[in-house]
PDB file of C-alpha atoms in Angstrom:
ATOM      1  CA  MET A 280     -50.377  64.315  16.067  1.00 62.00           C
ATOM      2  CA  THR A 281     -51.960  62.328  13.327  1.00 76.00           C
ATOM      3  CA  THR A 282     -51.799  62.345   9.949  1.00 77.00           C
ATOM      4  CA  VAL A 283     -54.426  62.959   7.127  1.00 78.00           C
ATOM      5  CA  GLU A 284     -54.477  59.828   5.057  1.00 82.00           C
ATOM      6  CA  SER A 285     -55.705  58.848   1.448  1.00 83.00           C
ATOM      7  CA  LEU A 286     -55.180  55.094   0.587  1.00 85.00           C
ATOM      8  CA  SER A 287     -55.083  53.533  -2.526  1.00 87.00           C
ATOM      9  CA  VAL A 288     -55.718  56.409  -4.864  1.00 86.00           C
ATOM     10  CA  PRO A 289     -55.470  55.592  -8.159  1.00 88.00           C
ATOM     11  CA  TYR A 290     -53.243  57.764 -10.677  1.00 86.00           C
ATOM     12  CA  ASP A 291     -53.815  55.831 -13.831  1.00 86.00           C
ATOM     13  CA  PRO A 292     -57.520  56.747 -14.942  1.00 86.00           C
ATOM     14  CA  THR A 293     -57.425  53.400 -17.495  1.00 89.00           C
ATOM     15  CA  GLN A 294     -56.616  51.136 -14.711  1.00 86.00           C
ATOM     16  CA  PRO A 295     -58.540  52.567 -11.572  1.00 88.00           C
ATOM     17  CA  GLY A 296     -58.633  48.558  -9.880  1.00 88.00           C
ATOM     18  CA  ASN A 297     -55.070  47.904 -10.397  1.00 83.00           C
ATOM     19  CA  LEU A 298     -53.420  48.281  -7.050  1.00 79.00           C
ATOM     20  CA  PHE A 299     -50.494  48.238  -8.472  1.00 74.00           C
ATOM     21  CA  LYS A 300     -50.906  51.855  -9.559  1.00 80.00           C
ATOM     22  CA  GLN A 301     -52.690  53.288  -6.614  1.00 82.00           C
ATOM     23  CA  PHE A 302     -50.386  55.408  -3.956  1.00 82.00           C
ATOM     24  CA  ASP A 303     -51.168  55.951  -0.179  1.00 83.00           C
ATOM     25  CA  LEU A 304     -50.860  59.863   0.656  1.00 83.00           C
ATOM     26  CA  TYR A 305     -49.796  60.099   4.767  1.00 79.00           C
ATOM     27  CA  ALA A 306     -50.077  63.995   5.071  1.00 78.00           C
ATOM     28  CA  PRO A 307     -49.601  66.244   8.053  1.00 75.00           C
ATOM     29  CA  PRO A 308     -52.375  68.545   8.938  1.00 72.00           C
ATOM     30  CA  SER A 309     -51.813  72.034   7.180  1.00 68.00           C
ATOM     31  CA  SER A 310     -49.237  70.724   5.071  1.00 62.00           C
ATOM     32  CA  ASN A 311     -50.187  72.943   1.322  1.00 67.00           C
ATOM     33  CA  GLN A 312     -46.750  74.811   1.266  1.00 74.00           C
ATOM     34  CA  ARG A 313     -44.957  71.701   2.547  1.00 79.00           C
ATOM     35  CA  PRO A 314     -42.642  69.702  -0.376  1.00 79.00           C
ATOM     36  CA  LEU A 315     -43.426  66.303  -1.173  1.00 79.00           C
ATOM     37  CA  LEU A 316     -41.230  63.493  -0.599  1.00 77.00           C
ATOM     38  CA  CYS A 317     -42.119  60.297  -2.512  1.00 75.00           C
ATOM     39  CA  PHE A 318     -40.761  56.951  -0.831  1.00 73.00           C
ATOM     40  CA  VAL A 319     -40.272  54.319  -3.724  1.00 75.00           C
ATOM     41  CA  HIS A 320     -40.234  50.792  -1.820  1.00 67.00           C
ATOM     42  CA  GLY A 321     -37.713  48.182  -3.317  1.00 67.00           C
ATOM     43  CA  GLY A 322     -39.020  44.878  -3.954  1.00 61.00           C
ATOM     44  CA  ALA A 323     -36.214  43.435  -6.893  1.00 57.00           C
ATOM     45  CA  TRP A 324     -38.232  44.398  -9.390  1.00 53.00           C
ATOM     46  CA  ARG A 325     -40.938  41.771  -8.755  1.00 51.00           C
ATOM     47  CA  SER A 326     -42.216  41.738  -4.936  1.00 54.00           C
ATOM     48  CA  GLU A 327     -43.474  43.594  -1.523  1.00 58.00           C
ATOM     49  CA  ASP A 328     -46.256  45.768  -1.685  1.00 62.00           C
ATOM     50  CA  LYS A 329     -46.717  49.759  -0.482  1.00 64.00           C
ATOM     51  CA  SER A 330     -48.608  48.493   2.357  1.00 69.00           C
ATOM     52  CA  GLN A 331     -45.550  47.326   4.201  1.00 68.00           C
ATOM     53  CA  HIS A 332     -43.878  50.878   4.582  1.00 63.00           C
ATOM     54  CA  ALA A 333     -47.378  52.084   5.838  1.00 66.00           C
ATOM     55  CA  ASP A 334     -45.930  52.613   9.371  1.00 68.00           C
ATOM     56  CA  LEU A 335     -42.726  54.504   8.077  1.00 62.00           C
ATOM     57  CA  ALA A 336     -44.805  56.567   6.008  1.00 62.00           C
ATOM     58  CA  ARG A 337     -46.853  57.442   8.956  1.00 64.00           C
ATOM     59  CA  LYS A 338     -43.841  58.092  11.246  1.00 64.00           C
ATOM     60  CA  LEU A 339     -42.167  60.086   8.362  1.00 59.00           C
ATOM     61  CA  ALA A 340     -45.165  63.054   8.354  1.00 59.00           C
ATOM     62  CA  ILE A 341     -45.318  63.246  11.458  1.00 59.00           C
ATOM     63  CA  ALA A 342     -41.757  63.672  12.283  1.00 59.00           C
ATOM     64  CA  THR A 343     -40.552  65.537   9.298  1.00 52.00           C
ATOM     65  CA  GLY A 344     -44.401  67.363   8.499  1.00 49.00           C
ATOM     66  CA  VAL A 345     -43.795  66.851   4.931  1.00 42.00           C
ATOM     67  CA  LEU A 346     -45.673  64.656   2.956  1.00 38.00           C
ATOM     68  CA  LEU A 347     -44.468  61.034   1.916  1.00 36.00           C
ATOM     69  CA  HIS A 348     -45.423  58.620  -0.577  1.00 31.00           C
ATOM     70  CA  ALA A 349     -45.334  54.820  -1.157  1.00 27.00           C
ATOM     71  CA  ALA A 350     -45.477  54.668  -5.235  1.00 31.00           C
ATOM     72  CA  ASP A 351     -45.024  53.293  -8.053  1.00 57.00           C
ATOM     73  CA  ILE A 352     -42.750  55.939 -10.230  1.00 78.00           C
ATOM     74  CA  LEU A 353     -42.950  58.222 -12.936  1.00 85.00           C
ATOM     75  CA  GLN A 354     -46.439  57.644 -14.166  1.00 85.00           C
ATOM     76  CA  TYR A 355     -47.263  58.511 -10.611  1.00 86.00           C
ATOM     77  CA  LEU A 356     -44.949  61.623 -10.389  1.00 91.00           C
ATOM     78  CA  VAL A 357     -46.941  62.972 -13.195  1.00 92.00           C
ATOM     79  CA  TYR A 358     -50.272  62.703 -11.708  1.00 91.00           C
ATOM     80  CA  ALA A 359     -48.376  64.349  -8.251  1.00 90.00           C
ATOM     81  CA  VAL A 360     -47.441  66.944 -10.351  1.00 93.00           C
ATOM     82  CA  ALA A 361     -50.586  67.683 -12.125  1.00 94.00           C
ATOM     83  CA  ASN A 362     -53.085  66.943  -9.300  1.00 90.00           C
ATOM     84  CA  SER A 363     -51.683  68.199  -5.545  1.00 85.00           C
ATOM     85  CA  ALA A 364     -55.582  69.264  -4.544  1.00 80.00           C
ATOM     86  CA  GLY A 365     -53.909  71.995  -2.353  1.00 80.00           C
ATOM     87  CA  LEU A 366     -52.156  69.448   0.316  1.00 81.00           C
ATOM     88  CA  TYR A 367     -48.688  70.170  -1.108  1.00 85.00           C
ATOM     89  CA  ASP A 368     -46.610  72.010  -3.280  1.00 89.00           C
ATOM     90  CA  PRO A 369     -46.356  70.033  -6.710  1.00 91.00           C
ATOM     91  CA  SER A 370     -43.163  72.058  -7.687  1.00 91.00           C
ATOM     92  CA  LYS A 371     -40.917  70.714  -4.471  1.00 90.00           C
ATOM     93  CA  LEU A 372     -40.788  66.836  -5.074  1.00 89.00           C
ATOM     94  CA  PHE A 373     -37.834  65.009  -2.950  1.00 89.00           C
ATOM     95  CA  LEU A 374     -37.555  61.415  -4.234  1.00 89.00           C
ATOM     96  CA  ILE A 375     -36.251  58.545  -1.971  1.00 86.00           C
ATOM     97  CA  GLY A 376     -35.476  55.306  -3.362  1.00 84.00           C
ATOM     98  CA  HIS A 377     -33.972  51.974  -1.928  1.00 82.00           C
ATOM     99  CA  SER A 378     -32.396  49.549  -3.796  1.00 81.00           C
ATOM    100  CA  CYS A 379     -34.466  48.708  -6.776  1.00 79.00           C
ATOM    101  CA  SER A 380     -36.251  51.698  -6.877  1.00 82.00           C
ATOM    102  CA  ALA A 381     -32.928  53.858  -6.371  1.00 85.00           C
ATOM    103  CA  HIS A 382     -31.971  52.043  -9.753  1.00 84.00           C
ATOM    104  CA  MET A 383     -35.417  53.026 -10.896  1.00 83.00           C
ATOM    105  CA  LEU A 384     -35.632  56.561  -9.939  1.00 87.00           C
ATOM    106  CA  ALA A 385     -32.025  57.457 -11.235  1.00 86.00           C
ATOM    107  CA  SER A 386     -33.432  55.844 -14.766  1.00 86.00           C
ATOM    108  CA  ILE A 387     -36.106  58.811 -14.754  1.00 86.00           C
ATOM    109  CA  VAL A 388     -33.954  61.800 -13.385  1.00 87.00           C
ATOM    110  CA  LEU A 389     -30.854  60.612 -15.669  1.00 88.00           C
ATOM    111  CA  ASP A 390     -31.250  60.022 -19.034  1.00 89.00           C
ATOM    112  CA  SER A 391     -31.718  56.869 -20.169  1.00 85.00           C
ATOM    113  CA  SER A 392     -33.717  57.738 -23.680  1.00 86.00           C
ATOM    114  CA  HIS A 393     -31.504  55.397 -25.365  1.00 87.00           C
ATOM    115  CA  VAL A 394     -32.777  52.642 -23.363  1.00 82.00           C
ATOM    116  CA  ASP A 395     -36.472  53.202 -22.652  1.00 80.00           C
ATOM    117  CA  PRO A 396     -38.119  56.406 -23.861  1.00 80.00           C
ATOM    118  CA  SER A 397     -40.896  55.952 -22.265  1.00 78.00           C
ATOM    119  CA  LEU A 398     -38.722  56.769 -19.148  1.00 80.00           C
ATOM    120  CA  THR A 399     -38.717  60.379 -20.267  1.00 85.00           C
ATOM    121  CA  PRO A 400     -40.395  62.756 -17.872  1.00 89.00           C
ATOM    122  CA  PRO A 401     -42.049  65.589 -18.870  1.00 91.00           C
ATOM    123  CA  GLN A 402     -39.998  68.597 -18.254  1.00 93.00           C
ATOM    124  CA  ASN A 403     -42.692  69.799 -15.426  1.00 94.00           C
ATOM    125  CA  VAL A 404     -41.771  66.883 -13.288  1.00 92.00           C
ATOM    126  CA  LEU A 405     -37.983  67.207 -14.147  1.00 90.00           C
ATOM    127  CA  ASP A 406     -38.136  70.882 -12.520  1.00 90.00           C
ATOM    128  CA  ALA A 407     -40.026  69.571  -9.631  1.00 92.00           C
ATOM    129  CA  VAL A 408     -37.561  67.313  -8.533  1.00 90.00           C
ATOM    130  CA  GLN A 409     -35.699  69.150  -5.673  1.00 87.00           C
ATOM    131  CA  GLY A 410     -33.999  66.241  -4.311  1.00 86.00           C
ATOM    132  CA  LEU A 411     -33.016  62.829  -4.306  1.00 85.00           C
ATOM    133  CA  ILE A 412     -32.034  60.311  -1.646  1.00 85.00           C
ATOM    134  CA  LEU A 413     -30.929  56.793  -2.915  1.00 85.00           C
ATOM    135  CA  SER A 414     -30.044  54.416  -0.929  1.00 82.00           C
ATOM    136  CA  GLU A 415     -28.279  51.023  -1.419  1.00 81.00           C
ATOM    137  CA  GLY A 416     -28.560  51.406  -4.842  1.00 81.00           C
ATOM    138  CA  ILE A 417     -28.063  48.478  -7.579  1.00 81.00           C
ATOM    139  CA  TYR A 418     -26.590  50.986 -10.054  1.00 86.00           C
ATOM    140  CA  SER A 419     -25.050  48.325 -11.909  1.00 90.00           C
ATOM    141  CA  LEU A 420     -26.832  45.298 -12.795  1.00 88.00           C
ATOM    142  CA  THR A 421     -23.904  44.083 -14.246  1.00 93.00           C
ATOM    143  CA  GLN A 422     -21.218  44.133 -11.395  1.00 92.00           C
ATOM    144  CA  LEU A 423     -24.696  42.747  -9.260  1.00 91.00           C
ATOM    145  CA  LEU A 424     -24.397  40.007 -11.163  1.00 95.00           C
ATOM    146  CA  VAL A 425     -20.640  39.973 -11.192  1.00 95.00           C
ATOM    147  CA  ARG A 426     -20.936  39.248  -7.338  1.00 93.00           C
ATOM    148  CA  PHE A 427     -24.309  37.516  -7.565  1.00 93.00           C
ATOM    149  CA  PRO A 428     -24.552  35.335 -10.300  1.00 95.00           C
ATOM    150  CA  LYS A 429     -27.652  33.433  -9.308  1.00 95.00           C
ATOM    151  CA  TYR A 430     -30.000  37.045  -8.961  1.00 90.00           C
ATOM    152  CA  ASN A 431     -29.910  36.975 -12.961  1.00 91.00           C
ATOM    153  CA  GLU A 432     -32.201  33.995 -12.910  1.00 91.00           C
ATOM    154  CA  TRP A 433     -33.755  34.708  -9.505  1.00 87.00           C
ATOM    155  CA  PHE A 434     -35.472  38.059 -10.488  1.00 79.00           C
ATOM    156  CA  ILE A 435     -32.937  40.242 -13.069  1.00 81.00           C
ATOM    157  CA  GLU A 436     -33.261  38.420 -16.393  1.00 82.00           C
ATOM    158  CA  ALA A 437     -37.244  38.419 -15.669  1.00 77.00           C
ATOM    159  CA  ALA A 438     -36.866  42.314 -15.532  1.00 75.00           C
ATOM    160  CA  PHE A 439     -34.506  42.970 -17.948  1.00 78.00           C
ATOM    161  CA  GLY A 440     -33.974  40.407 -20.467  1.00 81.00           C
ATOM    162  CA  SER A 441     -30.637  39.175 -21.343  1.00 86.00           C
ATOM    163  CA  ASN A 442     -28.737  42.379 -22.061  1.00 87.00           C
ATOM    164  CA  VAL A 443     -28.586  44.114 -18.880  1.00 88.00           C
ATOM    165  CA  LYS A 444     -25.554  46.053 -19.321  1.00 92.00           C
ATOM    166  CA  GLN A 445     -27.291  48.758 -20.982  1.00 88.00           C
ATOM    167  CA  TYR A 446     -29.646  49.362 -18.050  1.00 87.00           C
ATOM    168  CA  ASP A 447     -26.584  50.383 -15.676  1.00 90.00           C
ATOM    169  CA  VAL A 448     -27.435  53.585 -14.416  1.00 88.00           C
ATOM    170  CA  ASN A 449     -24.313  54.587 -13.487  1.00 90.00           C
ATOM    171  CA  THR A 450     -23.070  55.284 -17.360  1.00 92.00           C
ATOM    172  CA  PHE A 451     -26.035  57.630 -17.995  1.00 89.00           C
ATOM    173  CA  ALA A 452     -26.212  60.896 -17.995  1.00 89.00           C
ATOM    174  CA  LEU A 453     -27.745  63.829 -16.778  1.00 84.00           C
ATOM    175  CA  ARG A 454     -30.475  64.928 -18.695  1.00 83.00           C
ATOM    176  CA  SER A 455     -29.755  67.696 -21.170  1.00 79.00           C
ATOM    177  CA  ASN A 456     -33.156  69.555 -20.216  1.00 75.00           C
ATOM    178  CA  VAL A 457     -32.589  69.775 -16.596  1.00 68.00           C
ATOM    179  CA  VAL A 458     -32.424  73.261 -16.317  1.00 58.00           C
ATOM    180  CA  SER A 459     -30.915  73.077 -12.603  1.00 53.00           C
ATOM    181  CA  PRO A 460     -29.803  70.330 -10.990  1.00 50.00           C
ATOM    182  CA  CYS A 461     -31.684  68.988  -7.893  1.00 51.00           C
ATOM    183  CA  HIS A 462     -30.259  70.551  -4.583  1.00 47.00           C
ATOM    184  CA  GLY A 463     -29.136  66.794  -3.413  1.00 47.00           C
ATOM    185  CA  PHE A 464     -28.271  63.667  -5.040  1.00 51.00           C
ATOM    186  CA  PHE A 465     -27.395  61.097  -1.996  1.00 49.00           C
ATOM    187  CA  CYS A 466     -26.461  57.563  -2.352  1.00 49.00           C
ATOM    188  CA  ASN A 467     -24.864  55.228   0.063  1.00 47.00           C
ATOM    189  CA  ARG A 468     -23.471  51.505  -0.367  1.00 46.00           C
ATOM    190  CA  PRO A 469     -23.564  51.328  -4.125  1.00 46.00           C
ATOM    191  CA  THR A 470     -23.753  47.809  -5.918  1.00 44.00           C
ATOM    192  CA  ILE A 471     -20.493  49.408  -7.982  1.00 40.00           C
ATOM    193  CA  PRO A 472     -16.777  49.611  -6.851  1.00 38.00           C
TER     194      PRO A 472
END
């Protein structure tokens, strides 16, 4: 089986040439009623590229018969819900994040408005999220720095500044406007005790 592929599709109309604001779509043939799996790569908030996960995306699309994206997050999710073009069911999103992307997805689904109101998703995006799979997530930056203090200099301070405790998603509540919680919220090997 092969996949239908749309590569480097811009999701920010104000920056169509920005390589960091593009996504790749790998779809099995005849997938318009299937959910969308959004795979968000990690990269310590500073590195890696979606192309490093292209083989994984193709294999998942073929093996599951479900769509998969490697993408940056909230702006893309808004775009994906509004622009399915019949390739997937935009009311059924499953989000997959590894390492720092697990943190970023949790910051969107959980209530981070007290830290960064711009991460508040529109209601239609929250309603579309049917499940989360978060692998080896960094849910507590504070605990991460206790275990690995050099990470602060390496990448944490550049991404968050000096007050990292406010970004500990393990302290965030579920957003109050979530009508029904997603069907699954799976985590493994968190960085918190």
